[in-house]
GROMACS .gro file of C-alpha atoms in nm:
model
  172
    1MET     CA    1   8.429  20.290  14.046
    2THR     CA    2   8.666  20.465  14.284
    3LYS     CA    3   8.381  20.555  14.518
    4VAL     CA    4   8.263  20.194  14.524
    5LEU     CA    5   8.614  20.077  14.615
    6ASN     CA    6   8.642  20.335  14.893
    7LEU     CA    7   8.299  20.245  15.025
    8GLY     CA    8   8.410  19.881  15.026
    9ILE     CA    9   8.715  19.974  15.233
   10TRP     CA   10   8.492  20.148  15.488
   11PHE     CA   11   8.275  19.835  15.496
   12LEU     CA   12   8.588  19.623  15.556
   13PHE     CA   13   8.656  19.826  15.872
   14PHE     CA   14   8.309  19.737  15.998
   15ILE     CA   15   8.359  19.368  15.921
   16LEU     CA   16   8.702  19.382  16.086
   17PHE     CA   17   8.554  19.507  16.414
   18VAL     CA   18   8.269  19.253  16.401
   19THR     CA   19   8.522  18.974  16.345
   20LEU     CA   20   8.739  19.098  16.631
   21PHE     CA   21   8.433  19.105  16.857
   22TYR     CA   22   8.347  18.749  16.751
   23ILE     CA   23   8.703  18.631  16.828
   24VAL     CA   24   8.692  18.781  17.178
   25LEU     CA   25   8.348  18.634  17.238
   26ALA     CA   26   8.464  18.292  17.114
   27PHE     CA   27   8.758  18.297  17.356
   28ILE     CA   28   8.531  18.393  17.646
   29LYS     CA   29   8.275  18.121  17.569
   30ASN     CA   30   8.546  17.860  17.494
   31LYS     CA   31   8.417  17.786  17.144
   32GLN     CA   32   8.572  17.513  16.935
   33ARG     CA   33   8.915  17.582  16.804
   34LYS     CA   34   8.810  17.564  16.436
   35TYR     CA   35   8.570  17.860  16.478
   36ILE     CA   36   8.840  18.071  16.638
   37THR     CA   37   9.090  17.973  16.367
   38ARG     CA   38   8.847  18.068  16.089
   39ALA     CA   39   8.767  18.399  16.254
   40LEU     CA   40   9.138  18.475  16.298
   41LEU     CA   41   9.201  18.391  15.933
   42ILE     CA   42   8.921  18.625  15.822
   43PHE     CA   43   9.051  18.896  16.057
   44LEU     CA   44   9.407  18.871  15.922
   45THR     CA   45   9.286  18.871  15.560
   46LEU     CA   46   9.082  19.186  15.617
   47LEU     CA   47   9.366  19.351  15.803
   48LEU     CA   48   9.616  19.276  15.524
   49THR     CA   49   9.372  19.409  15.263
   50ILE     CA   50   9.330  19.736  15.452
   51VAL     CA   51   9.706  19.771  15.509
   52ALA     CA   52   9.774  19.710  15.139
   53PHE     CA   53   9.515  19.972  15.041
   54TYR     CA   54   9.656  20.239  15.273
   55PHE     CA   55  10.023  20.161  15.218
   56PRO     CA   56  10.206  20.482  15.116
   57VAL     CA   57  10.280  20.502  14.745
   58LYS     CA   58  10.527  20.710  14.549
   59ASN     CA   59  10.349  20.937  14.310
   60PRO     CA   60  10.328  20.859  13.936
   61LEU     CA   61  10.522  21.171  13.849
   62GLN     CA   62  10.844  20.971  13.883
   63GLN     CA   63  10.778  20.777  13.562
   64ALA     CA   64  10.700  21.082  13.353
   65LYS     CA   65  10.987  21.262  13.183
   66GLN     CA   66  10.798  21.536  12.999
   67VAL     CA   67  10.526  21.708  13.196
   68THR     CA   68  10.340  22.036  13.180
   69PHE     CA   69  10.280  22.228  13.503
   70THR     CA   70  10.006  22.488  13.536
   71ILE     CA   71  10.013  22.676  13.865
   72GLU     CA   72   9.712  22.873  13.985
   73ASN     CA   73   9.755  23.064  14.309
   74GLY     CA   74   9.428  23.254  14.330
   75VAL     CA   75   9.562  23.562  14.156
   76SER     CA   76   9.740  23.433  13.848
   77GLU     CA   77   9.779  23.121  13.639
   78ASP     CA   78  10.118  23.033  13.495
   79LYS     CA   79  10.228  22.759  13.262
   80LEU     CA   80  10.588  22.679  13.348
   81GLU     CA   81  10.869  22.595  13.110
   82SER     CA   82  11.104  22.302  13.169
   83LYS     CA   83  11.370  22.483  13.376
   84LYS     CA   84  11.120  22.597  13.636
   85VAL     CA   85  10.934  22.267  13.628
   86ASN     CA   86  11.228  22.057  13.750
   87GLU     CA   87  11.246  22.219  14.093
   88ILE     CA   88  10.875  22.182  14.165
   89LYS     CA   89  10.871  21.834  14.011
   90GLN     CA   90  11.152  21.726  14.245
   91ILE     CA   91  10.961  21.848  14.552
   92ILE     CA   92  10.642  21.671  14.446
   93GLN     CA   93  10.829  21.351  14.351
   94ASN     CA   94  10.973  21.318  14.700
   95GLN     CA   95  10.631  21.305  14.862
   96HIS     CA   96  10.467  20.986  14.985
   97LEU     CA   97  10.094  20.970  14.928
   98ILE     CA   98   9.832  20.776  15.124
   99LYS     CA   99   9.488  20.702  14.982
  100ASN     CA  100   9.218  20.902  15.154
  101THR     CA  101   8.875  20.738  15.143
  102SER     CA  102   8.687  21.014  15.322
  103LYS     CA  103   8.790  21.285  15.074
  104THR     CA  104   8.699  21.056  14.784
  105LEU     CA  105   8.355  20.971  14.923
  106VAL     CA  106   8.255  21.292  15.102
  107GLY     CA  107   8.449  21.549  14.904
  108THR     CA  108   8.689  21.821  15.006
  109SER     CA  109   8.634  22.135  15.205
  110PRO     CA  110   8.644  22.469  15.022
  111TYR     CA  111   8.909  22.725  15.102
  112PRO     CA  112   8.962  23.095  15.025
  113PHE     CA  113   9.107  23.151  14.678
  114ASN     CA  114   9.407  23.342  14.814
  115GLU     CA  115   9.493  23.070  15.070
  116GLY     CA  116   9.560  22.793  14.823
  117ILE     CA  117   9.775  22.692  14.531
  118ASN     CA  118   9.655  22.450  14.266
  119ILE     CA  119   9.909  22.271  14.051
  120HIS     CA  120   9.780  22.084  13.747
  121ILE     CA  121  10.030  21.835  13.608
  122SER     CA  122   9.973  21.662  13.278
  123GLY     CA  123  10.203  21.410  13.116
  124ASN     CA  124  10.309  21.455  12.758
  125GLU     CA  125  10.453  21.113  12.666
  126ILE     CA  126  10.258  20.922  12.933
  127SER     CA  127   9.899  21.034  12.945
  128PHE     CA  128   9.801  21.127  13.299
  129ASN     CA  129   9.655  21.415  13.495
  130MET     CA  130   9.742  21.495  13.851
  131LEU     CA  131   9.608  21.782  14.059
  132VAL     CA  132   9.794  21.900  14.368
  133PHE     CA  133   9.587  22.119  14.600
  134ILE     CA  134   9.803  22.307  14.847
  135ARG     CA  135   9.636  22.472  15.144
  136ILE     CA  136   9.853  22.753  15.280
  137ASP     CA  137   9.612  22.823  15.568
  138ASN     CA  138   9.599  22.456  15.678
  139PRO     CA  139   9.880  22.241  15.529
  140LYS     CA  140   9.736  21.918  15.675
  141GLU     CA  141   9.438  21.961  15.439
  142SER     CA  142   9.661  21.962  15.128
  143TYR     CA  143   9.597  21.669  14.898
  144VAL     CA  144   9.659  21.517  14.557
  145GLU     CA  145   9.396  21.396  14.313
  146TYR     CA  146   9.504  21.125  14.071
  147ASN     CA  147   9.274  20.888  13.877
  148SER     CA  148   8.968  21.014  14.069
  149GLN     CA  149   9.129  20.903  14.397
  150TYR     CA  150   9.232  21.152  14.662
  151TYR     CA  151   9.560  21.111  14.847
  152SER     CA  152   9.683  21.273  15.166
  153ILE     CA  153  10.040  21.400  15.168
  154LEU     CA  154  10.276  21.276  15.438
  155LYS     CA  155  10.484  21.555  15.593
  156SER     CA  156  10.253  21.812  15.437
  157ASP     CA  157  10.382  22.103  15.648
  158LYS     CA  158  10.732  22.088  15.499
  159PHE     CA  159  10.589  22.019  15.154
  160VAL     CA  160  10.372  22.332  15.162
  161GLN     CA  161  10.662  22.546  15.288
  162ASP     CA  162  10.892  22.421  15.010
  163ILE     CA  163  10.634  22.477  14.735
  164VAL     CA  164  10.547  22.827  14.860
  165LYS     CA  165  10.918  22.922  14.869
  166VAL     CA  166  10.975  22.799  14.513
  167ILE     CA  167  10.664  22.970  14.375
  168ASN     CA  168  10.748  23.298  14.549
  169ARG     CA  169  11.099  23.281  14.404
  170LEU     CA  170  10.962  23.209  14.055
  171GLU     CA  171  10.721  23.503  14.072
  172SER     CA  172  10.985  23.754  14.175
   0.00000   0.00000   0.00000
């Protein structure tokens, strides 16, 4: 279902450009005002739909009080207790996420096992699973997977630096 929705969003971009082309053509050929008005209405509706889809969202981790974190950094896998969880949870909570249709439809690029950190978050009282994939080699490629939808992380460079610092401190 998620792939169908993302494919629909890509299709909306195509329709948006066709509608914009039609509006410009209608102005050039001096078409009747009702055709231009309808085309503008369609254009604005499509534009608002796309903006609403891509609007940054706060992550669902904010609603969950009890969560389990499993951190895998290529070498080891650790399940964290509540004291250690709060610091990482705070960093992840402060991130804004933007839906990423290309990662959902095409998939993600592989990376070396020692250049990434995977954080699996599962809710205890609210049932949810969230995967945070952190790319140390290329922070812009870091992403979050939630409900089969991929999200890009705004300000991913700072996010990756903060997570790496916390994990290094926890391991030592």
